[in-house]
Structure formats: C-alpha cells, structure tokens
PDB file of C-alpha atoms in Angstrom:
ATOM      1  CA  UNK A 834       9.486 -42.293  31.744  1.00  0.00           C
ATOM      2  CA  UNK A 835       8.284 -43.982  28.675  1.00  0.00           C
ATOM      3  CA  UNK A 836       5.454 -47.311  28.927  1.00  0.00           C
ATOM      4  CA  UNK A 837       8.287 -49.967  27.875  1.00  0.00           C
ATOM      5  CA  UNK A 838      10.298 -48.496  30.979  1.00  0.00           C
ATOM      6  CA  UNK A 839       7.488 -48.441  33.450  1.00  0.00           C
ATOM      7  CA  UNK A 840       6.403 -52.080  32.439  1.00  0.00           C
ATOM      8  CA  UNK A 841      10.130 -52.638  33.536  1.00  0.00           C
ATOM      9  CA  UNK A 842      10.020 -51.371  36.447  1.00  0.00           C
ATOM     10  CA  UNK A 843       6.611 -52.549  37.044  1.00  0.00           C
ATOM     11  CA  UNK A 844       7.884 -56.185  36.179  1.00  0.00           C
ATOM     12  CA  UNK A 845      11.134 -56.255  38.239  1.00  0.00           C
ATOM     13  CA  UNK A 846       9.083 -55.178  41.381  1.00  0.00           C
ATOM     14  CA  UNK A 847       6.741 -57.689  41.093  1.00  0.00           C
ATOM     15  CA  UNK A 848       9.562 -60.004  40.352  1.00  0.00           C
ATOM     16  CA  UNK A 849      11.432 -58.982  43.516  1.00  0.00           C
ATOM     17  CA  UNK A 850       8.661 -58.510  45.917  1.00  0.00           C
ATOM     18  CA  UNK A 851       6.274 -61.688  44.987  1.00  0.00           C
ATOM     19  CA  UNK A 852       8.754 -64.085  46.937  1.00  0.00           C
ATOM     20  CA  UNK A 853       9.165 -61.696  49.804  1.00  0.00           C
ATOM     21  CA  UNK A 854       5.330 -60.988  50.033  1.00  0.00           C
ATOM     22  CA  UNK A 855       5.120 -65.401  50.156  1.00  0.00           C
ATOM     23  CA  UNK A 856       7.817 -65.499  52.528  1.00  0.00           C
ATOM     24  CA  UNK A 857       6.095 -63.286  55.545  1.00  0.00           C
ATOM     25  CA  UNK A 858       2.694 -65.256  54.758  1.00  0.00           C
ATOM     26  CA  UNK A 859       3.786 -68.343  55.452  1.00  0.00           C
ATOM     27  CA  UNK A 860       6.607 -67.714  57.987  1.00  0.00           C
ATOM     28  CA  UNK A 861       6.598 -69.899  61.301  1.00  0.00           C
ATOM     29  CA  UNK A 862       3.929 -68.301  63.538  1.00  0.00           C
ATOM     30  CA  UNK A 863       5.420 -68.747  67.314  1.00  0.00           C
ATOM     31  CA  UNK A 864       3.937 -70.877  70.047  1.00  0.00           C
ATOM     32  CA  UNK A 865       3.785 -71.427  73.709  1.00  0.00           C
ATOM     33  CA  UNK A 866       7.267 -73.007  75.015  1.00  0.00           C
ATOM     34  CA  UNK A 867       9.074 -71.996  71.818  1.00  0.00           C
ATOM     35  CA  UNK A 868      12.742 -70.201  72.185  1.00  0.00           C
ATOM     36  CA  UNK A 869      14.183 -67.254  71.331  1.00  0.00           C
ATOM     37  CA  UNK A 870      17.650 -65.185  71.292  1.00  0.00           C
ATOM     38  CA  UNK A 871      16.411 -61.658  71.415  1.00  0.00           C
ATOM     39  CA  UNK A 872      19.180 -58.986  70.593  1.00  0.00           C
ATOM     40  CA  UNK A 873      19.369 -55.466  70.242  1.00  0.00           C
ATOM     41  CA  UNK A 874      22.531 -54.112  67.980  1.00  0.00           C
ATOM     42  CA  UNK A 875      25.457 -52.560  69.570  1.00  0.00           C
ATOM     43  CA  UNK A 876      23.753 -53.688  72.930  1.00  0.00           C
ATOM     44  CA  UNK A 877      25.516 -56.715  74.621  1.00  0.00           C
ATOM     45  CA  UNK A 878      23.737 -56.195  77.957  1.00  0.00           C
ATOM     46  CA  UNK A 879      20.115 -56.555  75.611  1.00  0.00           C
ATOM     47  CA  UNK A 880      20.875 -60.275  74.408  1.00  0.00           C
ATOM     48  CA  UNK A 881      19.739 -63.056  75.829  1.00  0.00           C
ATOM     49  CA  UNK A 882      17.730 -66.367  75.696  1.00  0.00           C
ATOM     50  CA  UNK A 883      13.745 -66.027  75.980  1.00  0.00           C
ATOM     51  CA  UNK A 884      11.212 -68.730  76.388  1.00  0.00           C
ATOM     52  CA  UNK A 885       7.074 -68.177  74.740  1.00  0.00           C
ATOM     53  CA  UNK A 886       5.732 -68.538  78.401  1.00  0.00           C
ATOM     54  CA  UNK A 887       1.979 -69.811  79.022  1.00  0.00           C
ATOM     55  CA  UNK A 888       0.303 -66.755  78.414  1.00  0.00           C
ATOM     56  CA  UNK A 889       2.182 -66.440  75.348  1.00  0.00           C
ATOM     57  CA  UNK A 890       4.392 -63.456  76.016  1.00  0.00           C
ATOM     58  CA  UNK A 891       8.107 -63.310  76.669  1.00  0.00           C
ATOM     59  CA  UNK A 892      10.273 -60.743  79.043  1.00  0.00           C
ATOM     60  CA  UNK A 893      12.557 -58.455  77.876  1.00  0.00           C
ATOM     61  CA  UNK A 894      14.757 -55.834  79.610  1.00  0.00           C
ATOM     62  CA  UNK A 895      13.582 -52.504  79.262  1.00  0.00           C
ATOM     63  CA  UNK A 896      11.124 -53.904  76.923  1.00  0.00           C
ATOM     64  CA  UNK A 897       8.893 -55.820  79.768  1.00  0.00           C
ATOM     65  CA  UNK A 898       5.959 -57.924  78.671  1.00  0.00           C
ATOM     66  CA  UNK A 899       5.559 -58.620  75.270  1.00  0.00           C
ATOM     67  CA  UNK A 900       2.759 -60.489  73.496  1.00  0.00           C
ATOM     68  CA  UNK A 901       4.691 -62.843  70.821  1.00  0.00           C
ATOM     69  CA  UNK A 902       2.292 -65.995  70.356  1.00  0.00           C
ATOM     70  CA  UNK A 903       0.800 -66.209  66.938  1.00  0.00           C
ATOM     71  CA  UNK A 904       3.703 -63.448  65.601  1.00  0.00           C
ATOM     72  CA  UNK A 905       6.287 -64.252  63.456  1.00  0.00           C
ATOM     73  CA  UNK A 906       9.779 -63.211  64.224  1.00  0.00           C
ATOM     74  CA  UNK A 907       9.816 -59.766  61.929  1.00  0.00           C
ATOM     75  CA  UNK A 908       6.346 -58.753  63.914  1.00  0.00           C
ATOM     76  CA  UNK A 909       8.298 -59.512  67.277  1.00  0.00           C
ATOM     77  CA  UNK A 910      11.052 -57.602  66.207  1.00  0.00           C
ATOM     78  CA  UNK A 911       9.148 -54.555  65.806  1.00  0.00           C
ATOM     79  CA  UNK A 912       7.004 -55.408  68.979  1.00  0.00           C
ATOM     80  CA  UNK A 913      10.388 -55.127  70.788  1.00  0.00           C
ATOM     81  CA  UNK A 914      11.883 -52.323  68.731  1.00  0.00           C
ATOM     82  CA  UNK A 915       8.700 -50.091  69.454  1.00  0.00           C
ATOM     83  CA  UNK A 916       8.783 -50.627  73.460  1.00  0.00           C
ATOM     84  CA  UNK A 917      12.588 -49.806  73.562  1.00  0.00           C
ATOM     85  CA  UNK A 918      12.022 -46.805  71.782  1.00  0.00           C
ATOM     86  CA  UNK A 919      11.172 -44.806  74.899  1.00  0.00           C
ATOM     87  CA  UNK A 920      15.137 -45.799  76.352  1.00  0.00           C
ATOM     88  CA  UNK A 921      16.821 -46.622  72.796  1.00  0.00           C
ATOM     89  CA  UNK A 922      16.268 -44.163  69.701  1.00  0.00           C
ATOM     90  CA  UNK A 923      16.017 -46.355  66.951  1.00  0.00           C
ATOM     91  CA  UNK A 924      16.773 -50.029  67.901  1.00  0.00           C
ATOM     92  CA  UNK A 925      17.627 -52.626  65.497  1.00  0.00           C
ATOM     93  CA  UNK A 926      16.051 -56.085  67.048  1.00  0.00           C
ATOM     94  CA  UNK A 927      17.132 -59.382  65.716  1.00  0.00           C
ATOM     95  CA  UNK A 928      14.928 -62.265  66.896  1.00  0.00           C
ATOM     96  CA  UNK A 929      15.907 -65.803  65.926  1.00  0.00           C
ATOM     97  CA  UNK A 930      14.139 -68.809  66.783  1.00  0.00           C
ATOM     98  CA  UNK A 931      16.501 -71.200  68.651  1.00  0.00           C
ATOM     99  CA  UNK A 932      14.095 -74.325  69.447  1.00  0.00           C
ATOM    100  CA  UNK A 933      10.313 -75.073  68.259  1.00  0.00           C
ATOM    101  CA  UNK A 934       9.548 -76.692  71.378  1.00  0.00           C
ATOM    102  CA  UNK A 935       5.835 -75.714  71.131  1.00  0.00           C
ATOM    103  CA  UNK A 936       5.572 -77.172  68.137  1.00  0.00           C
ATOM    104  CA  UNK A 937       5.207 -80.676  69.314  1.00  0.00           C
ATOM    105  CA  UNK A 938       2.665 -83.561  68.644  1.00  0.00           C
ATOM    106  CA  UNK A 939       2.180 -86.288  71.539  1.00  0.00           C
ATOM    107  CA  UNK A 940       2.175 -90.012  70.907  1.00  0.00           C
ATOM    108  CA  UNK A 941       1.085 -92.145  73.744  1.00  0.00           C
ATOM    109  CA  UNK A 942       0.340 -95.782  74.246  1.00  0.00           C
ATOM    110  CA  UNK A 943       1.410 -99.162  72.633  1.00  0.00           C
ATOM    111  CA  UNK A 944       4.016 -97.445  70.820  1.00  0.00           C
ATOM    112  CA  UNK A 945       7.996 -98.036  70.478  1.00  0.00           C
ATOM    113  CA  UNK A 946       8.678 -94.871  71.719  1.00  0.00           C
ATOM    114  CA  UNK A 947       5.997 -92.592  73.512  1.00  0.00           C
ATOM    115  CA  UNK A 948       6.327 -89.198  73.900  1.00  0.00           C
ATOM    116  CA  UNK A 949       6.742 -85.699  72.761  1.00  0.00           C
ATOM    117  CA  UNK A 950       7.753 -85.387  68.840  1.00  0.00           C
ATOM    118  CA  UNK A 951       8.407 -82.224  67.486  1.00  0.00           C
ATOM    119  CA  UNK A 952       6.159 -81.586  63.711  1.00  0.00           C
ATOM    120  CA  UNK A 953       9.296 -80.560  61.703  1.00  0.00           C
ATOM    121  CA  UNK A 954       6.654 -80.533  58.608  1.00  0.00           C
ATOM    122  CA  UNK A 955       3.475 -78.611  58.238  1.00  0.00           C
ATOM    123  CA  UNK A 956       2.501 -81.639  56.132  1.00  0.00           C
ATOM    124  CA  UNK A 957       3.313 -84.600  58.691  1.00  0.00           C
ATOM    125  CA  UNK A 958       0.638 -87.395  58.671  1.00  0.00           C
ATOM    126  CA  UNK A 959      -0.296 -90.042  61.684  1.00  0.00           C
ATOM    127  CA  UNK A 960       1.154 -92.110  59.800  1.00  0.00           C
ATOM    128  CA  UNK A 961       4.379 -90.526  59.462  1.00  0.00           C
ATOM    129  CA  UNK A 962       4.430 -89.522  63.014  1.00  0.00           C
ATOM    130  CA  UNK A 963       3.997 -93.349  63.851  1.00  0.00           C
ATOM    131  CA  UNK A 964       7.462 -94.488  62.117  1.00  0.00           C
ATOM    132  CA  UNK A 965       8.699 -91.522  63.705  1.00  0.00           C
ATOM    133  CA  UNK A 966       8.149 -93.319  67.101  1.00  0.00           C
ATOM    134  CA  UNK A 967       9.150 -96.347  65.472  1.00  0.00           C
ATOM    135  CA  UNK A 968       5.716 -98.102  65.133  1.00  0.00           C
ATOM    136  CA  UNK A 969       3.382 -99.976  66.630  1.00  0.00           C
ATOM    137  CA  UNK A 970       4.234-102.605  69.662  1.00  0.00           C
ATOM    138  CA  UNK A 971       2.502-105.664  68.862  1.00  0.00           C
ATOM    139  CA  UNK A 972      -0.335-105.544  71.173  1.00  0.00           C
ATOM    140  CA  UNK A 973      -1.332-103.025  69.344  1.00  0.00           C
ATOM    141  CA  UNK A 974      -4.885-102.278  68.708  1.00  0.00           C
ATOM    142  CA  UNK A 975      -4.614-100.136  64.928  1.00  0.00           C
ATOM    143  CA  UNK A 976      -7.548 -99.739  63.842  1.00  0.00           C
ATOM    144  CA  UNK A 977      -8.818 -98.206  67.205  1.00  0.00           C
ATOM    145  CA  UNK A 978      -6.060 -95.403  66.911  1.00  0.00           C
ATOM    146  CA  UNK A 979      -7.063 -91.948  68.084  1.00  0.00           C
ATOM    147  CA  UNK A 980      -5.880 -88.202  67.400  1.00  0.00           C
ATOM    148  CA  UNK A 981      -7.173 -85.855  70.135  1.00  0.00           C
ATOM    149  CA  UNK A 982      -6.909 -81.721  68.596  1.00  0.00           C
ATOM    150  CA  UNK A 983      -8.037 -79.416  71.214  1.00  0.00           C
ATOM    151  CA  UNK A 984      -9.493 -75.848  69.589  1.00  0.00           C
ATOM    152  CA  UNK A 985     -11.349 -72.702  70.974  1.00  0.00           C
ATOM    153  CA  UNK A 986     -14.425 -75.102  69.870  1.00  0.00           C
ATOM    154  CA  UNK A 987     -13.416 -78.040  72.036  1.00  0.00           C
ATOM    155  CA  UNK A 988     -11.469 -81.291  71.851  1.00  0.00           C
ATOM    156  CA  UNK A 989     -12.589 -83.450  68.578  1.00  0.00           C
ATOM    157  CA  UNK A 990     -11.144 -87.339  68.273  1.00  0.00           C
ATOM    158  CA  UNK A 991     -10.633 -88.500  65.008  1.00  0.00           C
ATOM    159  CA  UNK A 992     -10.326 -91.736  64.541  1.00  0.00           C
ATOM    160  CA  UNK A 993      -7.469 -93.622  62.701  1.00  0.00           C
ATOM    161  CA  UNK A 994      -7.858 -97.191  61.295  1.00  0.00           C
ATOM    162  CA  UNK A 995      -4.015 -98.013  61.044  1.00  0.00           C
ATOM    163  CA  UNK A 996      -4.378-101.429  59.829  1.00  0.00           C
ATOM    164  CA  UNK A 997      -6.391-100.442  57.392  1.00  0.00           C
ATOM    165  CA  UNK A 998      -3.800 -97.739  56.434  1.00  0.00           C
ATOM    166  CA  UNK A 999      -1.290-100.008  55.460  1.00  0.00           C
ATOM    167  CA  UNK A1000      -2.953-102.033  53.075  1.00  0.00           C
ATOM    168  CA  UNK A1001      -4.204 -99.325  51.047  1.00  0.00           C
ATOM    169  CA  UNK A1002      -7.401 -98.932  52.296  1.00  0.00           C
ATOM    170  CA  UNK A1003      -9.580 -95.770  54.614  1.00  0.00           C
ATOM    171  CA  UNK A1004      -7.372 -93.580  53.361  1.00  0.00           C
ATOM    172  CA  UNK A1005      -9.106 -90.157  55.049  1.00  0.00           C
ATOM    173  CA  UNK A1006      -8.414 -91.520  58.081  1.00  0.00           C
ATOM    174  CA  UNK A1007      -4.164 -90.411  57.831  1.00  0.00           C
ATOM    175  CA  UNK A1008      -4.988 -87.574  59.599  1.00  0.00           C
ATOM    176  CA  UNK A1009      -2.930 -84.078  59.061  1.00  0.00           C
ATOM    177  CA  UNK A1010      -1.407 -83.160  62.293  1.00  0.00           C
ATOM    178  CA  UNK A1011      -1.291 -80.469  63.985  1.00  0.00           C
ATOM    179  CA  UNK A1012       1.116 -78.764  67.031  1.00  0.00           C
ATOM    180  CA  UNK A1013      -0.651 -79.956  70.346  1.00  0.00           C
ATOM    181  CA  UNK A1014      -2.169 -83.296  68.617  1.00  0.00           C
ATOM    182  CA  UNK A1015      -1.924 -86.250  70.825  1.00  0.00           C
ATOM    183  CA  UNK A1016      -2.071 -89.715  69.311  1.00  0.00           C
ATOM    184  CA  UNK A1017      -3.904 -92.356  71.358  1.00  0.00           C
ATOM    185  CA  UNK A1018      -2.475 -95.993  70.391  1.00  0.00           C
ATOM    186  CA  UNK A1019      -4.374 -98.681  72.379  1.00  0.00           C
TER     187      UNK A1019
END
C-alpha cells in the first residue's frame, strides 16, 4: 500500500470514527427512576418495561440484577448481553430509554407551579428553570433564592439573587443545574 493510500485510509477512519468516539462520551449516563424497554432479538418473552430502582440496578429475566446507574445504554446492553450468555449464545440486546424521570430538578416555594421539572438540557440555568414553572408569585422573596445540590461531599446552597438577575446584574449567581437540584423560592 503506497503513503498517499494509507494517509487515505488513515484520514477516512479518523473521519468516520471521531463523531462516533464523541457520541459514546457524551451519551446520557442513566439515573435512579429512569425507564427502560429492554429487548433481546428474536425473543418476545425477553421484552419488557424496566425501571433504574434505588440501588441503581434494574431486573431482567434470566439476566437478574444488573447494575445500570451511571451506564449508558450501549454499556447496559452488553451488561445484559454478557449475563444471558450462560442461557442465550450470542444475544443481541437493544436498550432504549423510554422516560428520564431521574433526571429531574425540584422547584419549591412561592412559585407558579412547584414541583418536579425534568432538565431536558445539560445547560439549563435557575433562571430558565424559573420560567419553566412560570415565575415567581408575587410574594416572592428573589434575591433570597436558594439551589440545594446534594454530592458524596454533602449538601452545598448556593445562593441566587433573582432580582438582581433580571436587571443585568450578579450574574454568577444563574446557577447551572444539575439532576436532583432543588430550588428554594421564599
């Protein structure tokens, strides 16, 4: 094979692989109450509907106890694949991701509309999430706003001056959210 072909090949691989390589990096990592249809090809008795329990696992016949939390849907596909392998030679697992329900962010307080709000964006501000819930109620105290994020380190508040916000000023304080934020309107 001569250089200009190997560059060529070299070029379209990189080419073809570059966006699949980006792809698996940042696909949707599952959480706790999320749902799934887990299948198993030429197997209608091994499809069915699966919810990310507490512990982060789901149940799947023949399969039992699998660990999906933190996986993306090509890692739980193999997961599966591998512990049907002892009944099954060579399964071919499809797992699609029917609700996000673990990916949620809670607003509470003098709000519109309280409640659970699924983060459809990785990039969704408190701000954003606010006219998601259709505002502030006017007894509203916005500069006193609060965003509670639990981690392995413990539960930080960060504080939000909303008022501020909106007229252009304290600008650091539009918080990125993330899943399992809960925003404290007093």
């Amino acid at each position: 094979m001569s250089f200009f072909s190997r560059f060529v090949a070299i070029f379209l691989l990189a080419t073809i692989s570059g966006p699949l390589l980006a792809q698996t990096e940042s696909a949707y990592k599952l959480r706790h109450g999320d749902s799934l249809m887990v299948s198993v090809w030429r197997d209608d008795a091994l499809r069915m509907q699966v919810r990310v329990l507490p512990d982060g696992s789901i149940t799947f016949p023949l399969a039992g106890r699998v660990e999906v939390v933190g996986l993306s849907t090509p890692e739980v596909e193999a997961r599966v694949a591998a512990k049907l392998k002892k009944y099954i030679p060579d399964p071919v697992v499809t797992v699609a991701i029917t609700a996000a329900d673990g990916n949620q962010v809670y607003v509470l307080g003098k709000v519109v509309r309280p409640g659970a709000v699924p983060l459809v964006s990785p990039e969704t501000t408190v701000l954003q999430m606010l006219s998601q819930v259709g505002g502030l109620d006017r007894f509203a105290d916005g500069n006193s706003i609060r965003v509670l994020r639990h981690s392995a380190q413990g539960t930080r508040i960060l504080p939000v001056r909303y008022d501020d916000l909106v007229k252009g000023n304290q600008l650091d304080t539009n918080v990125m959210l993330l899943p399992g934020d809960t925003i404290l309107v007093p």
